[in-house]
Amino acid sequence: GGEEGRLAHIRKLDALLSDPGLQDLHKRHFLSHKEQYLLSAARAVAFHKACFRLGITDTHEMYWTSFQLGIAPLPTDVHMSMFIPTLETQCSPEQRRLWVPLARNFAILGAYVQTELGHGSNIRGLETTATYDPETESFDLHSPTPSSTKWWPGGLGKTATHAVVYARLILKGKNMGVHAFIVALRDMTTHASLPGIELGDIGPKLGFNGTDNGFARFSHVRVPLAHLLQG
């Protein structure tokens, strides 16, 4: 803290600005959406490697440092700013011990999947369902209508391997309200979408084209009971 801490942070910023993978910061303004995403993804890899090398291991500090450097937005922004904080605050102690280290070390990459095509951030209007099956001790995660398509979450289109997904919990036919679930989205070896999950990028936007805002649809995807956030 204090003056010494401020000077130490400035030295780290200077070292990051000298990293070869973080040069030509204005180049993205002349690129297509796809080219901007690929450039941002490469910068994210270089940035996170450099942070760990310099001892910046706190993902909250990484997030704000990326803005100080002018390299944001990155495809990992939501992973750092929303996915990890959700795990830190809404998991049970056992869940936290499992998931938080994986996320902080970037062994998994997360998205925060709440908004839907027909409802935006109107939580009361969300339609995605998670119906509990006591025989298998799992949830049947399903997108029942076109308007229930998850739409706009950053990092969902191409980057994320996992997500915190918000859905209506159906228990014995009763709607128990919106709950959060940890859902694996992509194969950890091939990065292909897992069975029953349709993923994609929503395309060019007026801004933030270095980030892969995406969509997701779920067709009766099995989610283990232990993946219901219980914090």
PDB file of C-alpha atoms in Angstrom:
ATOM      1  CA  GLY A   1       0.000   0.000   0.000  1.00  0.00           C
ATOM      2  CA  GLY A   2       0.913   3.695   0.037  1.00  0.00           C
ATOM      3  CA  GLU A   3       3.588   5.264  -2.133  1.00  0.00           C
ATOM      4  CA  GLU A   4       5.667   2.095  -2.293  1.00  0.00           C
ATOM      5  CA  GLY A   5       2.701   0.048  -3.501  1.00  0.00           C
ATOM      6  CA  ARG A   6       1.775   2.669  -6.089  1.00  0.00           C
ATOM      7  CA  LEU A   7       5.318   2.725  -7.488  1.00  0.00           C
ATOM      8  CA  ALA A   8       5.415  -1.077  -7.576  1.00  0.00           C
ATOM      9  CA  HIS A   9       2.161  -1.093  -9.559  1.00  0.00           C
ATOM     10  CA  ILE A  10       3.521   1.500 -12.005  1.00  0.00           C
ATOM     11  CA  ARG A  11       6.615  -0.648 -12.558  1.00  0.00           C
ATOM     12  CA  LYS A  12       4.369  -3.629 -13.331  1.00  0.00           C
ATOM     13  CA  LEU A  13       2.341  -1.550 -15.791  1.00  0.00           C
ATOM     14  CA  ASP A  14       5.541  -0.444 -17.495  1.00  0.00           C
ATOM     15  CA  ALA A  15       6.699  -4.057 -17.780  1.00  0.00           C
ATOM     16  CA  LEU A  16       3.329  -5.093 -19.232  1.00  0.00           C
ATOM     17  CA  LEU A  17       3.424  -2.283 -21.802  1.00  0.00           C
ATOM     18  CA  SER A  18       6.810  -3.589 -22.933  1.00  0.00           C
ATOM     19  CA  ASP A  19       5.468  -7.091 -23.562  1.00  0.00           C
ATOM     20  CA  PRO A  20       5.647  -7.918 -27.311  1.00  0.00           C
ATOM     21  CA  GLY A  21       2.192  -9.490 -27.218  1.00  0.00           C
ATOM     22  CA  LEU A  22       0.582  -6.236 -26.086  1.00  0.00           C
ATOM     23  CA  GLN A  23       1.822  -3.865 -28.795  1.00  0.00           C
ATOM     24  CA  ASP A  24      -0.042  -2.009 -31.581  1.00  0.00           C
ATOM     25  CA  LEU A  25      -2.992  -1.225 -29.317  1.00  0.00           C
ATOM     26  CA  HIS A  26      -4.755   0.901 -31.967  1.00  0.00           C
ATOM     27  CA  LYS A  27      -4.600  -1.783 -34.652  1.00  0.00           C
ATOM     28  CA  ARG A  28      -8.019  -3.205 -33.739  1.00  0.00           C
ATOM     29  CA  HIS A  29      -9.891  -0.151 -35.035  1.00  0.00           C
ATOM     30  CA  PHE A  30      -9.109  -1.197 -38.625  1.00  0.00           C
ATOM     31  CA  LEU A  31     -10.096  -4.850 -38.293  1.00  0.00           C
ATOM     32  CA  SER A  32     -13.251  -6.905 -38.841  1.00  0.00           C
ATOM     33  CA  HIS A  33     -15.152  -8.415 -35.922  1.00  0.00           C
ATOM     34  CA  LYS A  34     -13.468 -11.801 -36.431  1.00  0.00           C
ATOM     35  CA  GLU A  35     -10.018 -10.230 -36.735  1.00  0.00           C
ATOM     36  CA  GLN A  36     -10.607  -8.120 -33.617  1.00  0.00           C
ATOM     37  CA  TYR A  37     -11.633 -11.198 -31.653  1.00  0.00           C
ATOM     38  CA  LEU A  38      -8.565 -13.178 -32.728  1.00  0.00           C
ATOM     39  CA  LEU A  39      -6.307 -10.231 -31.855  1.00  0.00           C
ATOM     40  CA  SER A  40      -7.994  -9.787 -28.467  1.00  0.00           C
ATOM     41  CA  ALA A  41      -7.748 -13.515 -27.733  1.00  0.00           C
ATOM     42  CA  ALA A  42      -4.016 -13.476 -28.502  1.00  0.00           C
ATOM     43  CA  ARG A  43      -3.595 -10.383 -26.328  1.00  0.00           C
ATOM     44  CA  ALA A  44      -5.521 -12.037 -23.503  1.00  0.00           C
ATOM     45  CA  VAL A  45      -3.125 -15.004 -23.550  1.00  0.00           C
ATOM     46  CA  ALA A  46      -0.084 -12.703 -23.577  1.00  0.00           C
ATOM     47  CA  PHE A  47      -1.584 -10.464 -20.885  1.00  0.00           C
ATOM     48  CA  HIS A  48      -2.450 -13.236 -18.431  1.00  0.00           C
ATOM     49  CA  LYS A  49       0.912 -14.956 -18.892  1.00  0.00           C
ATOM     50  CA  ALA A  50       2.698 -11.655 -18.272  1.00  0.00           C
ATOM     51  CA  CYS A  51       0.573 -10.959 -15.190  1.00  0.00           C
ATOM     52  CA  PHE A  52       1.439 -14.295 -13.616  1.00  0.00           C
ATOM     53  CA  ARG A  53       5.100 -13.752 -14.480  1.00  0.00           C
ATOM     54  CA  LEU A  54       5.030 -10.363 -12.722  1.00  0.00           C
ATOM     55  CA  GLY A  55       3.214 -11.700  -9.675  1.00  0.00           C
ATOM     56  CA  ILE A  56      -0.211 -10.271 -10.529  1.00  0.00           C
ATOM     57  CA  THR A  57      -2.300 -13.312  -9.635  1.00  0.00           C
ATOM     58  CA  ASP A  58      -5.473 -11.656  -8.351  1.00  0.00           C
ATOM     59  CA  THR A  59      -7.996 -11.707 -11.200  1.00  0.00           C
ATOM     60  CA  HIS A  60      -9.749  -8.559  -9.936  1.00  0.00           C
ATOM     61  CA  GLU A  61      -6.445  -6.693 -10.208  1.00  0.00           C
ATOM     62  CA  MET A  62      -5.879  -8.223 -13.656  1.00  0.00           C
ATOM     63  CA  TYR A  63      -9.268  -6.974 -14.826  1.00  0.00           C
ATOM     64  CA  TRP A  64      -8.670  -3.354 -13.866  1.00  0.00           C
ATOM     65  CA  THR A  65      -5.069  -3.483 -15.057  1.00  0.00           C
ATOM     66  CA  SER A  66      -6.258  -4.425 -18.561  1.00  0.00           C
ATOM     67  CA  PHE A  67      -8.275  -1.200 -18.659  1.00  0.00           C
ATOM     68  CA  GLN A  68      -5.339   0.847 -17.376  1.00  0.00           C
ATOM     69  CA  LEU A  69      -3.230  -0.563 -20.195  1.00  0.00           C
ATOM     70  CA  GLY A  70      -5.887   0.181 -22.811  1.00  0.00           C
ATOM     71  CA  ILE A  71      -6.081  -3.432 -24.040  1.00  0.00           C
ATOM     72  CA  ALA A  72      -9.628  -4.058 -22.816  1.00  0.00           C
ATOM     73  CA  PRO A  73     -12.085  -5.375 -23.773  1.00  0.00           C
ATOM     74  CA  LEU A  74     -10.713  -8.910 -23.700  1.00  0.00           C
ATOM     75  CA  PRO A  75     -12.572 -12.200 -24.245  1.00  0.00           C
ATOM     76  CA  THR A  76     -11.737 -13.016 -20.614  1.00  0.00           C
ATOM     77  CA  ASP A  77     -13.325  -9.848 -19.146  1.00  0.00           C
ATOM     78  CA  VAL A  78     -16.524 -11.556 -17.969  1.00  0.00           C
ATOM     79  CA  HIS A  79     -14.502 -14.494 -16.645  1.00  0.00           C
ATOM     80  CA  MET A  80     -12.627 -12.081 -14.369  1.00  0.00           C
ATOM     81  CA  SER A  81     -15.381  -9.580 -13.552  1.00  0.00           C
ATOM     82  CA  MET A  82     -18.512 -11.756 -13.233  1.00  0.00           C
ATOM     83  CA  PHE A  83     -17.851 -15.509 -13.418  1.00  0.00           C
ATOM     84  CA  ILE A  84     -15.189 -15.657 -10.681  1.00  0.00           C
ATOM     85  CA  PRO A  85     -16.988 -13.225  -8.307  1.00  0.00           C
ATOM     86  CA  THR A  86     -20.159 -15.319  -8.665  1.00  0.00           C
ATOM     87  CA  LEU A  87     -18.255 -18.464  -7.719  1.00  0.00           C
ATOM     88  CA  GLU A  88     -16.626 -16.650  -4.805  1.00  0.00           C
ATOM     89  CA  THR A  89     -19.918 -15.383  -3.398  1.00  0.00           C
ATOM     90  CA  GLN A  90     -22.583 -17.935  -4.374  1.00  0.00           C
ATOM     91  CA  CYS A  91     -20.835 -21.300  -4.014  1.00  0.00           C
ATOM     92  CA  SER A  92     -20.900 -23.465  -0.915  1.00  0.00           C
ATOM     93  CA  PRO A  93     -17.487 -23.880   0.791  1.00  0.00           C
ATOM     94  CA  GLU A  94     -17.080 -27.275  -0.901  1.00  0.00           C
ATOM     95  CA  GLN A  95     -18.005 -25.906  -4.318  1.00  0.00           C
ATOM     96  CA  ARG A  96     -15.703 -22.942  -3.791  1.00  0.00           C
ATOM     97  CA  ARG A  97     -12.745 -25.214  -3.051  1.00  0.00           C
ATOM     98  CA  LEU A  98     -13.360 -27.059  -6.328  1.00  0.00           C
ATOM     99  CA  TRP A  99     -14.268 -24.319  -8.803  1.00  0.00           C
ATOM    100  CA  VAL A 100     -12.548 -21.107  -7.676  1.00  0.00           C
ATOM    101  CA  PRO A 101      -8.920 -22.338  -8.039  1.00  0.00           C
ATOM    102  CA  LEU A 102      -9.695 -23.689 -11.525  1.00  0.00           C
ATOM    103  CA  ALA A 103     -11.145 -20.329 -12.558  1.00  0.00           C
ATOM    104  CA  ARG A 104      -8.410 -18.205 -10.970  1.00  0.00           C
ATOM    105  CA  ASN A 105      -5.727 -20.268 -12.707  1.00  0.00           C
ATOM    106  CA  PHE A 106      -7.597 -20.082 -16.051  1.00  0.00           C
ATOM    107  CA  ALA A 107      -7.853 -23.876 -16.168  1.00  0.00           C
ATOM    108  CA  ILE A 108     -11.497 -23.198 -17.054  1.00  0.00           C
ATOM    109  CA  LEU A 109     -12.911 -20.063 -18.698  1.00  0.00           C
ATOM    110  CA  GLY A 110     -16.318 -18.883 -17.622  1.00  0.00           C
ATOM    111  CA  ALA A 111     -19.285 -16.860 -18.851  1.00  0.00           C
ATOM    112  CA  TYR A 112     -22.158 -15.336 -16.902  1.00  0.00           C
ATOM    113  CA  VAL A 113     -25.249 -16.582 -18.743  1.00  0.00           C
ATOM    114  CA  GLN A 114     -28.333 -14.786 -17.542  1.00  0.00           C
ATOM    115  CA  THR A 115     -29.865 -12.579 -20.259  1.00  0.00           C
ATOM    116  CA  GLU A 116     -32.297 -14.075 -22.752  1.00  0.00           C
ATOM    117  CA  LEU A 117     -33.344 -12.982 -26.226  1.00  0.00           C
ATOM    118  CA  GLY A 118     -36.922 -12.238 -25.191  1.00  0.00           C
ATOM    119  CA  HIS A 119     -36.234 -10.828 -21.742  1.00  0.00           C
ATOM    120  CA  GLY A 120     -32.865  -9.078 -21.526  1.00  0.00           C
ATOM    121  CA  SER A 121     -32.031  -8.732 -17.841  1.00  0.00           C
ATOM    122  CA  ASN A 122     -35.652  -9.043 -16.690  1.00  0.00           C
ATOM    123  CA  ILE A 123     -35.007 -11.876 -14.235  1.00  0.00           C
ATOM    124  CA  ARG A 124     -38.721 -12.470 -13.609  1.00  0.00           C
ATOM    125  CA  GLY A 125     -39.202 -13.154 -17.314  1.00  0.00           C
ATOM    126  CA  LEU A 126     -36.486 -15.795 -17.769  1.00  0.00           C
ATOM    127  CA  GLU A 127     -37.825 -18.964 -19.390  1.00  0.00           C
ATOM    128  CA  THR A 128     -34.914 -21.431 -19.320  1.00  0.00           C
ATOM    129  CA  THR A 129     -35.833 -24.335 -17.038  1.00  0.00           C
ATOM    130  CA  ALA A 130     -33.871 -26.743 -14.866  1.00  0.00           C
ATOM    131  CA  THR A 131     -36.160 -29.614 -13.904  1.00  0.00           C
ATOM    132  CA  TYR A 132     -34.887 -31.810 -11.076  1.00  0.00           C
ATOM    133  CA  ASP A 133     -34.855 -35.580 -11.634  1.00  0.00           C
ATOM    134  CA  PRO A 134     -34.548 -37.344  -8.230  1.00  0.00           C
ATOM    135  CA  GLU A 135     -33.772 -40.712  -9.845  1.00  0.00           C
ATOM    136  CA  THR A 136     -30.549 -39.432 -11.441  1.00  0.00           C
ATOM    137  CA  GLU A 137     -29.934 -36.596  -8.930  1.00  0.00           C
ATOM    138  CA  SER A 138     -29.519 -34.212 -11.833  1.00  0.00           C
ATOM    139  CA  PHE A 139     -31.295 -31.333 -13.558  1.00  0.00           C
ATOM    140  CA  ASP A 140     -32.725 -31.302 -17.073  1.00  0.00           C
ATOM    141  CA  LEU A 141     -31.592 -27.900 -18.407  1.00  0.00           C
ATOM    142  CA  HIS A 142     -33.766 -26.806 -21.330  1.00  0.00           C
ATOM    143  CA  SER A 143     -34.544 -23.817 -23.552  1.00  0.00           C
ATOM    144  CA  PRO A 144     -38.287 -24.297 -24.205  1.00  0.00           C
ATOM    145  CA  THR A 145     -38.884 -21.377 -26.616  1.00  0.00           C
ATOM    146  CA  PRO A 146     -36.950 -19.240 -29.107  1.00  0.00           C
ATOM    147  CA  SER A 147     -37.236 -16.286 -26.712  1.00  0.00           C
ATOM    148  CA  SER A 148     -35.520 -18.351 -23.986  1.00  0.00           C
ATOM    149  CA  THR A 149     -32.289 -18.397 -26.013  1.00  0.00           C
ATOM    150  CA  LYS A 150     -29.496 -17.024 -23.852  1.00  0.00           C
ATOM    151  CA  TRP A 151     -28.290 -13.916 -25.677  1.00  0.00           C
ATOM    152  CA  TRP A 152     -25.413 -11.422 -25.347  1.00  0.00           C
ATOM    153  CA  PRO A 153     -23.160 -12.838 -22.558  1.00  0.00           C
ATOM    154  CA  GLY A 154     -19.531 -11.873 -23.140  1.00  0.00           C
ATOM    155  CA  GLY A 155     -17.118 -14.732 -23.766  1.00  0.00           C
ATOM    156  CA  LEU A 156     -19.935 -17.150 -24.575  1.00  0.00           C
ATOM    157  CA  GLY A 157     -19.609 -17.155 -28.356  1.00  0.00           C
ATOM    158  CA  LYS A 158     -16.176 -18.753 -28.665  1.00  0.00           C
ATOM    159  CA  THR A 159     -14.153 -18.519 -25.449  1.00  0.00           C
ATOM    160  CA  ALA A 160     -15.923 -19.989 -22.421  1.00  0.00           C
ATOM    161  CA  THR A 161     -15.621 -23.629 -21.407  1.00  0.00           C
ATOM    162  CA  HIS A 162     -18.076 -23.250 -18.513  1.00  0.00           C
ATOM    163  CA  ALA A 163     -20.814 -20.875 -17.438  1.00  0.00           C
ATOM    164  CA  VAL A 164     -22.962 -19.870 -14.544  1.00  0.00           C
ATOM    165  CA  VAL A 165     -26.392 -20.337 -16.106  1.00  0.00           C
ATOM    166  CA  TYR A 166     -29.566 -18.875 -14.626  1.00  0.00           C
ATOM    167  CA  ALA A 167     -32.718 -20.961 -15.005  1.00  0.00           C
ATOM    168  CA  ARG A 168     -36.047 -21.618 -13.332  1.00  0.00           C
ATOM    169  CA  LEU A 169     -35.768 -24.551 -10.925  1.00  0.00           C
ATOM    170  CA  ILE A 170     -38.706 -26.931 -11.393  1.00  0.00           C
ATOM    171  CA  LEU A 171     -39.183 -29.247  -8.422  1.00  0.00           C
ATOM    172  CA  LYS A 172     -42.031 -31.796  -8.473  1.00  0.00           C
ATOM    173  CA  GLY A 173     -43.785 -29.685 -11.092  1.00  0.00           C
ATOM    174  CA  LYS A 174     -43.502 -26.492  -9.039  1.00  0.00           C
ATOM    175  CA  ASN A 175     -41.622 -23.405 -10.190  1.00  0.00           C
ATOM    176  CA  MET A 176     -39.151 -22.606  -7.400  1.00  0.00           C
ATOM    177  CA  GLY A 177     -37.817 -19.426  -9.015  1.00  0.00           C
ATOM    178  CA  VAL A 178     -34.565 -18.571 -10.741  1.00  0.00           C
ATOM    179  CA  HIS A 179     -31.419 -20.368  -9.544  1.00  0.00           C
ATOM    180  CA  ALA A 180     -27.803 -20.471 -10.727  1.00  0.00           C
ATOM    181  CA  PHE A 181     -26.040 -23.575 -12.061  1.00  0.00           C
ATOM    182  CA  ILE A 182     -22.464 -24.306 -13.106  1.00  0.00           C
ATOM    183  CA  VAL A 183     -22.696 -25.784 -16.601  1.00  0.00           C
ATOM    184  CA  ALA A 184     -19.905 -27.258 -18.728  1.00  0.00           C
ATOM    185  CA  LEU A 185     -20.311 -25.866 -22.254  1.00  0.00           C
ATOM    186  CA  ARG A 186     -17.428 -27.225 -24.305  1.00  0.00           C
ATOM    187  CA  ASP A 187     -15.197 -30.287 -24.476  1.00  0.00           C
ATOM    188  CA  MET A 188     -11.962 -29.528 -22.617  1.00  0.00           C
ATOM    189  CA  THR A 189      -9.877 -31.258 -25.305  1.00  0.00           C
ATOM    190  CA  THR A 190     -11.534 -30.232 -28.577  1.00  0.00           C
ATOM    191  CA  HIS A 191     -13.398 -27.094 -27.408  1.00  0.00           C
ATOM    192  CA  ALA A 192     -16.437 -28.362 -29.331  1.00  0.00           C
ATOM    193  CA  SER A 193     -19.893 -27.682 -27.885  1.00  0.00           C
ATOM    194  CA  LEU A 194     -21.085 -30.503 -25.646  1.00  0.00           C
ATOM    195  CA  PRO A 195     -24.128 -32.597 -26.693  1.00  0.00           C
ATOM    196  CA  GLY A 196     -27.413 -30.746 -26.429  1.00  0.00           C
ATOM    197  CA  ILE A 197     -25.772 -27.315 -26.334  1.00  0.00           C
ATOM    198  CA  GLU A 198     -25.901 -24.918 -29.275  1.00  0.00           C
ATOM    199  CA  LEU A 199     -23.425 -22.032 -29.020  1.00  0.00           C
ATOM    200  CA  GLY A 200     -22.456 -19.176 -31.285  1.00  0.00           C
ATOM    201  CA  ASP A 201     -21.265 -15.598 -31.649  1.00  0.00           C
ATOM    202  CA  ILE A 202     -24.016 -12.989 -32.138  1.00  0.00           C
ATOM    203  CA  GLY A 203     -21.870 -11.159 -34.706  1.00  0.00           C
ATOM    204  CA  PRO A 204     -20.549  -7.602 -35.169  1.00  0.00           C
ATOM    205  CA  LYS A 205     -21.712  -4.902 -32.749  1.00  0.00           C
ATOM    206  CA  LEU A 206     -21.350  -1.114 -32.510  1.00  0.00           C
ATOM    207  CA  GLY A 207     -18.539  -1.638 -29.997  1.00  0.00           C
ATOM    208  CA  PHE A 208     -16.636  -4.281 -28.033  1.00  0.00           C
ATOM    209  CA  ASN A 209     -15.981  -6.328 -31.168  1.00  0.00           C
ATOM    210  CA  GLY A 210     -12.907  -7.861 -29.581  1.00  0.00           C
ATOM    211  CA  THR A 211     -15.281  -9.710 -27.263  1.00  0.00           C
ATOM    212  CA  ASP A 212     -17.332 -12.704 -28.387  1.00  0.00           C
ATOM    213  CA  ASN A 213     -20.791 -11.885 -27.097  1.00  0.00           C
ATOM    214  CA  GLY A 214     -22.712 -15.067 -27.744  1.00  0.00           C
ATOM    215  CA  PHE A 215     -25.898 -17.087 -27.605  1.00  0.00           C
ATOM    216  CA  ALA A 216     -26.742 -20.486 -26.128  1.00  0.00           C
ATOM    217  CA  ARG A 217     -29.601 -22.943 -26.397  1.00  0.00           C
ATOM    218  CA  PHE A 218     -29.968 -26.036 -24.234  1.00  0.00           C
ATOM    219  CA  SER A 219     -31.790 -29.177 -25.334  1.00  0.00           C
ATOM    220  CA  HIS A 220     -32.385 -31.358 -22.254  1.00  0.00           C
ATOM    221  CA  VAL A 221     -28.820 -31.059 -20.953  1.00  0.00           C
ATOM    222  CA  ARG A 222     -28.063 -33.035 -17.791  1.00  0.00           C
ATOM    223  CA  VAL A 223     -26.542 -30.964 -14.981  1.00  0.00           C
ATOM    224  CA  PRO A 224     -25.397 -32.731 -11.781  1.00  0.00           C
ATOM    225  CA  LEU A 225     -27.087 -31.840  -8.502  1.00  0.00           C
ATOM    226  CA  ALA A 226     -23.718 -30.704  -7.141  1.00  0.00           C
ATOM    227  CA  HIS A 227     -23.619 -27.966  -9.817  1.00  0.00           C
ATOM    228  CA  LEU A 228     -26.535 -26.044  -8.306  1.00  0.00           C
ATOM    229  CA  LEU A 229     -24.891 -23.043  -6.617  1.00  0.00           C
ATOM    230  CA  GLN A 230     -25.553 -23.390  -2.896  1.00  0.00           C
ATOM    231  CA  GLY A 231     -23.860 -20.376  -1.287  1.00  0.00           C
TER     232      GLY A 231
END
